[in-house]
Amino acid sequence: MSMDSNGSDRKTGKFAGWWNRRGPLTRAAIIVLGVIIWSAAAYSYGYDKGLDGAIEYEKDSFQVNVVNYTIQKGQDGLYEIQGVIQNNYDKPILLNPSLEVKGFDSSGEMVLYVPAFITVSGEIRPGEKVKFRGEGPILDGHDPDDIIIGIKTECSGYGWA
């Protein structure tokens, strides 16, 4: 079989000519490697996207997206936390009106724990935003500016609507 200078046999094209010169074990190895790489990429992408729409955690609690929040010192020395949460799941959720708000500093240490309440009770539709409010202390040596990672909310006592 004659080949030209670019590796083509002039009948099947460059890739097909290259593929035909491979042995059966090499072809199988290339296919298996391609499937493994594709599966790893698909799993990685799906895992990343799956975290946003996560199902339940072990303790019957789940994450709710915090859209924004403010922390202000109240007159009684406690800090007032107000914010907005959003249902990012693809189904409506049912919340009891209380949630746990946790604040973390830059090292990951929890410096704030506040029981908070949402402004509505009952069903929160996909994409719907709901306000929350609570007050509590911040650990000594920290102020609201130390909380740079954000607030994590976990809502217990939910159900899928």
CSV table of C-alpha atoms in Angstrom, one decimal:
chain,number,residue,atom,x,y,z
A,1,MET,CA,0.0,0.0,0.0
A,2,SER,CA,1.5,3.3,-1.0
A,3,MET,CA,1.4,6.3,1.4
A,4,ASP,CA,1.9,9.9,0.6
A,5,SER,CA,4.0,12.2,2.7
A,6,ASN,CA,1.3,13.2,5.2
A,7,GLY,CA,0.4,9.6,6.2
A,8,SER,CA,-2.7,9.2,4.2
A,9,ASP,CA,-3.3,6.1,1.9
A,10,ARG,CA,-5.3,8.4,-0.4
A,11,LYS,CA,-8.4,6.1,-0.1
A,12,THR,CA,-9.6,6.4,3.5
A,13,GLY,CA,-8.2,9.7,4.8
A,14,LYS,CA,-5.5,10.5,7.4
A,15,PHE,CA,-7.3,9.3,10.5
A,16,ALA,CA,-8.7,6.1,9.0
A,17,GLY,CA,-5.3,5.2,7.6
A,18,TRP,CA,-3.8,5.8,11.0
A,19,TRP,CA,-6.5,3.8,12.8
A,20,ASN,CA,-6.1,0.9,10.3
A,21,ARG,CA,-2.4,0.6,11.1
A,22,ARG,CA,-3.2,0.0,14.8
A,23,GLY,CA,-3.4,-3.5,16.2
A,24,PRO,CA,-6.6,-4.9,17.8
A,25,LEU,CA,-5.3,-4.6,21.3
A,26,THR,CA,-4.2,-1.0,20.7
A,27,ARG,CA,-7.6,-0.1,19.3
A,28,ALA,CA,-9.3,-1.7,22.3
A,29,ALA,CA,-7.0,0.2,24.7
A,30,ILE,CA,-7.7,3.5,22.9
A,31,ILE,CA,-11.5,2.9,23.1
A,32,VAL,CA,-11.4,1.9,26.8
A,33,LEU,CA,-9.2,4.9,27.6
A,34,GLY,CA,-11.6,7.2,25.8
A,35,VAL,CA,-14.6,5.7,27.7
A,36,ILE,CA,-12.8,6.1,31.0
A,37,ILE,CA,-11.9,9.8,30.3
A,38,TRP,CA,-15.4,10.6,29.0
A,39,SER,CA,-17.0,8.9,32.1
A,40,ALA,CA,-14.7,10.7,34.5
A,41,ALA,CA,-15.5,14.0,32.9
A,42,ALA,CA,-19.3,13.3,32.9
A,43,TYR,CA,-19.1,12.2,36.5
A,44,SER,CA,-17.1,15.3,37.5
A,45,TYR,CA,-19.6,17.6,35.7
A,46,GLY,CA,-22.6,15.7,37.1
A,47,TYR,CA,-21.2,15.6,40.7
A,48,ASP,CA,-20.6,19.4,40.6
A,49,LYS,CA,-24.1,20.1,39.3
A,50,GLY,CA,-25.6,17.5,41.6
A,51,LEU,CA,-24.3,19.4,44.7
A,52,ASP,CA,-26.5,22.4,43.7
A,53,GLY,CA,-29.6,20.2,43.5
A,54,ALA,CA,-28.5,17.9,46.3
A,55,ILE,CA,-31.0,15.5,47.7
A,56,GLU,CA,-31.1,14.8,51.4
A,57,TYR,CA,-28.3,14.6,53.9
A,58,GLU,CA,-28.1,11.9,56.6
A,59,LYS,CA,-29.8,14.0,59.3
A,60,ASP,CA,-32.9,14.9,57.3
A,61,SER,CA,-31.5,18.4,56.7
A,62,PHE,CA,-30.4,20.0,53.5
A,63,GLN,CA,-28.8,23.2,52.2
A,64,VAL,CA,-30.7,26.3,51.2
A,65,ASN,CA,-28.9,28.9,49.1
A,66,VAL,CA,-28.2,32.1,50.9
A,67,VAL,CA,-28.7,35.0,48.4
A,68,ASN,CA,-27.6,37.8,50.7
A,69,TYR,CA,-27.4,38.7,54.4
A,70,THR,CA,-26.5,41.5,56.7
A,71,ILE,CA,-25.1,41.4,60.3
A,72,GLN,CA,-25.5,44.4,62.6
A,73,LYS,CA,-24.9,44.8,66.3
A,74,GLY,CA,-28.1,45.3,68.3
A,75,GLN,CA,-28.6,47.4,71.4
A,76,ASP,CA,-28.5,44.4,73.7
A,77,GLY,CA,-25.0,43.3,72.5
A,78,LEU,CA,-26.3,40.5,70.3
A,79,TYR,CA,-25.9,40.6,66.5
A,80,GLU,CA,-28.9,40.8,64.3
A,81,ILE,CA,-28.7,38.7,61.2
A,82,GLN,CA,-31.1,39.3,58.3
A,83,GLY,CA,-31.0,37.8,54.9
A,84,VAL,CA,-32.7,36.0,52.0
A,85,ILE,CA,-32.6,32.3,51.2
A,86,GLN,CA,-33.7,30.7,47.9
A,87,ASN,CA,-35.0,27.3,47.0
A,88,ASN,CA,-32.6,26.0,44.3
A,89,TYR,CA,-34.1,22.6,44.1
A,90,ASP,CA,-36.3,21.6,41.2
A,91,LYS,CA,-39.2,20.8,43.5
A,92,PRO,CA,-41.1,22.9,46.1
A,93,ILE,CA,-40.0,22.3,49.7
A,94,LEU,CA,-41.8,22.6,53.0
A,95,LEU,CA,-40.0,24.3,55.8
A,96,ASN,CA,-40.9,24.7,59.4
A,97,PRO,CA,-40.4,28.4,60.2
A,98,SER,CA,-37.0,28.0,62.0
A,99,LEU,CA,-33.5,27.4,60.6
A,100,GLU,CA,-30.0,27.3,61.9
A,101,VAL,CA,-27.7,30.0,60.6
A,102,LYS,CA,-23.9,29.4,61.0
A,103,GLY,CA,-21.2,31.9,60.2
A,104,PHE,CA,-17.5,31.0,59.6
A,105,ASP,CA,-14.3,33.0,59.6
A,106,SER,CA,-11.6,32.8,57.0
A,107,SER,CA,-10.0,29.7,58.7
A,108,GLY,CA,-13.3,27.8,58.6
A,109,GLU,CA,-14.0,28.1,62.3
A,110,MET,CA,-17.6,28.5,63.2
A,111,VAL,CA,-17.9,31.9,65.0
A,112,LEU,CA,-21.6,32.4,64.8
A,113,TYR,CA,-24.6,30.2,65.5
A,114,VAL,CA,-28.0,31.8,65.4
A,115,PRO,CA,-31.5,30.2,65.4
A,116,ALA,CA,-33.4,32.2,62.8
A,117,PHE,CA,-36.9,32.4,61.5
A,118,ILE,CA,-38.3,32.7,58.0
A,119,THR,CA,-41.0,35.2,57.2
A,120,VAL,CA,-43.4,32.6,55.7
A,121,SER,CA,-44.3,29.1,56.8
A,122,GLY,CA,-45.0,26.4,54.4
A,123,GLU,CA,-44.2,25.7,50.8
A,124,ILE,CA,-41.3,27.5,49.1
A,125,ARG,CA,-41.5,27.0,45.3
A,126,PRO,CA,-38.4,26.4,43.1
A,127,GLY,CA,-36.6,29.7,42.6
A,128,GLU,CA,-38.6,31.5,45.3
A,129,LYS,CA,-36.8,33.7,47.8
A,130,VAL,CA,-37.8,34.1,51.4
A,131,LYS,CA,-36.4,36.4,54.1
A,132,PHE,CA,-35.0,35.2,57.4
A,133,ARG,CA,-34.1,37.0,60.6
A,134,GLY,CA,-32.4,36.0,63.9
A,135,GLU,CA,-30.0,37.3,66.6
A,136,GLY,CA,-27.2,35.8,68.6
A,137,PRO,CA,-23.6,36.3,69.7
A,138,ILE,CA,-20.4,36.2,67.7
A,139,LEU,CA,-17.5,34.4,69.4
A,140,ASP,CA,-15.1,36.8,71.3
A,141,GLY,CA,-12.4,38.3,69.2
A,142,HIS,CA,-14.5,38.4,66.0
A,143,ASP,CA,-16.8,41.0,64.5
A,144,PRO,CA,-19.1,40.8,61.4
A,145,ASP,CA,-16.2,41.8,59.1
A,146,ASP,CA,-14.4,38.5,60.2
A,147,ILE,CA,-17.2,36.4,58.6
A,148,ILE,CA,-16.0,36.3,55.1
A,149,ILE,CA,-16.9,32.8,54.0
A,150,GLY,CA,-20.6,33.4,54.5
A,151,ILE,CA,-23.6,31.9,56.3
A,152,LYS,CA,-24.7,28.3,55.8
A,153,THR,CA,-28.3,27.4,56.5
A,154,GLU,CA,-29.6,24.0,57.2
A,155,CYS,CA,-33.4,23.5,57.4
A,156,SER,CA,-34.7,20.5,59.3
A,157,GLY,CA,-38.2,19.3,59.4
A,158,TYR,CA,-38.8,19.7,55.7
A,159,GLY,CA,-40.7,17.7,53.2
A,160,TRP,CA,-41.0,17.7,49.5
A,161,ALA,CA,-44.2,19.4,48.5
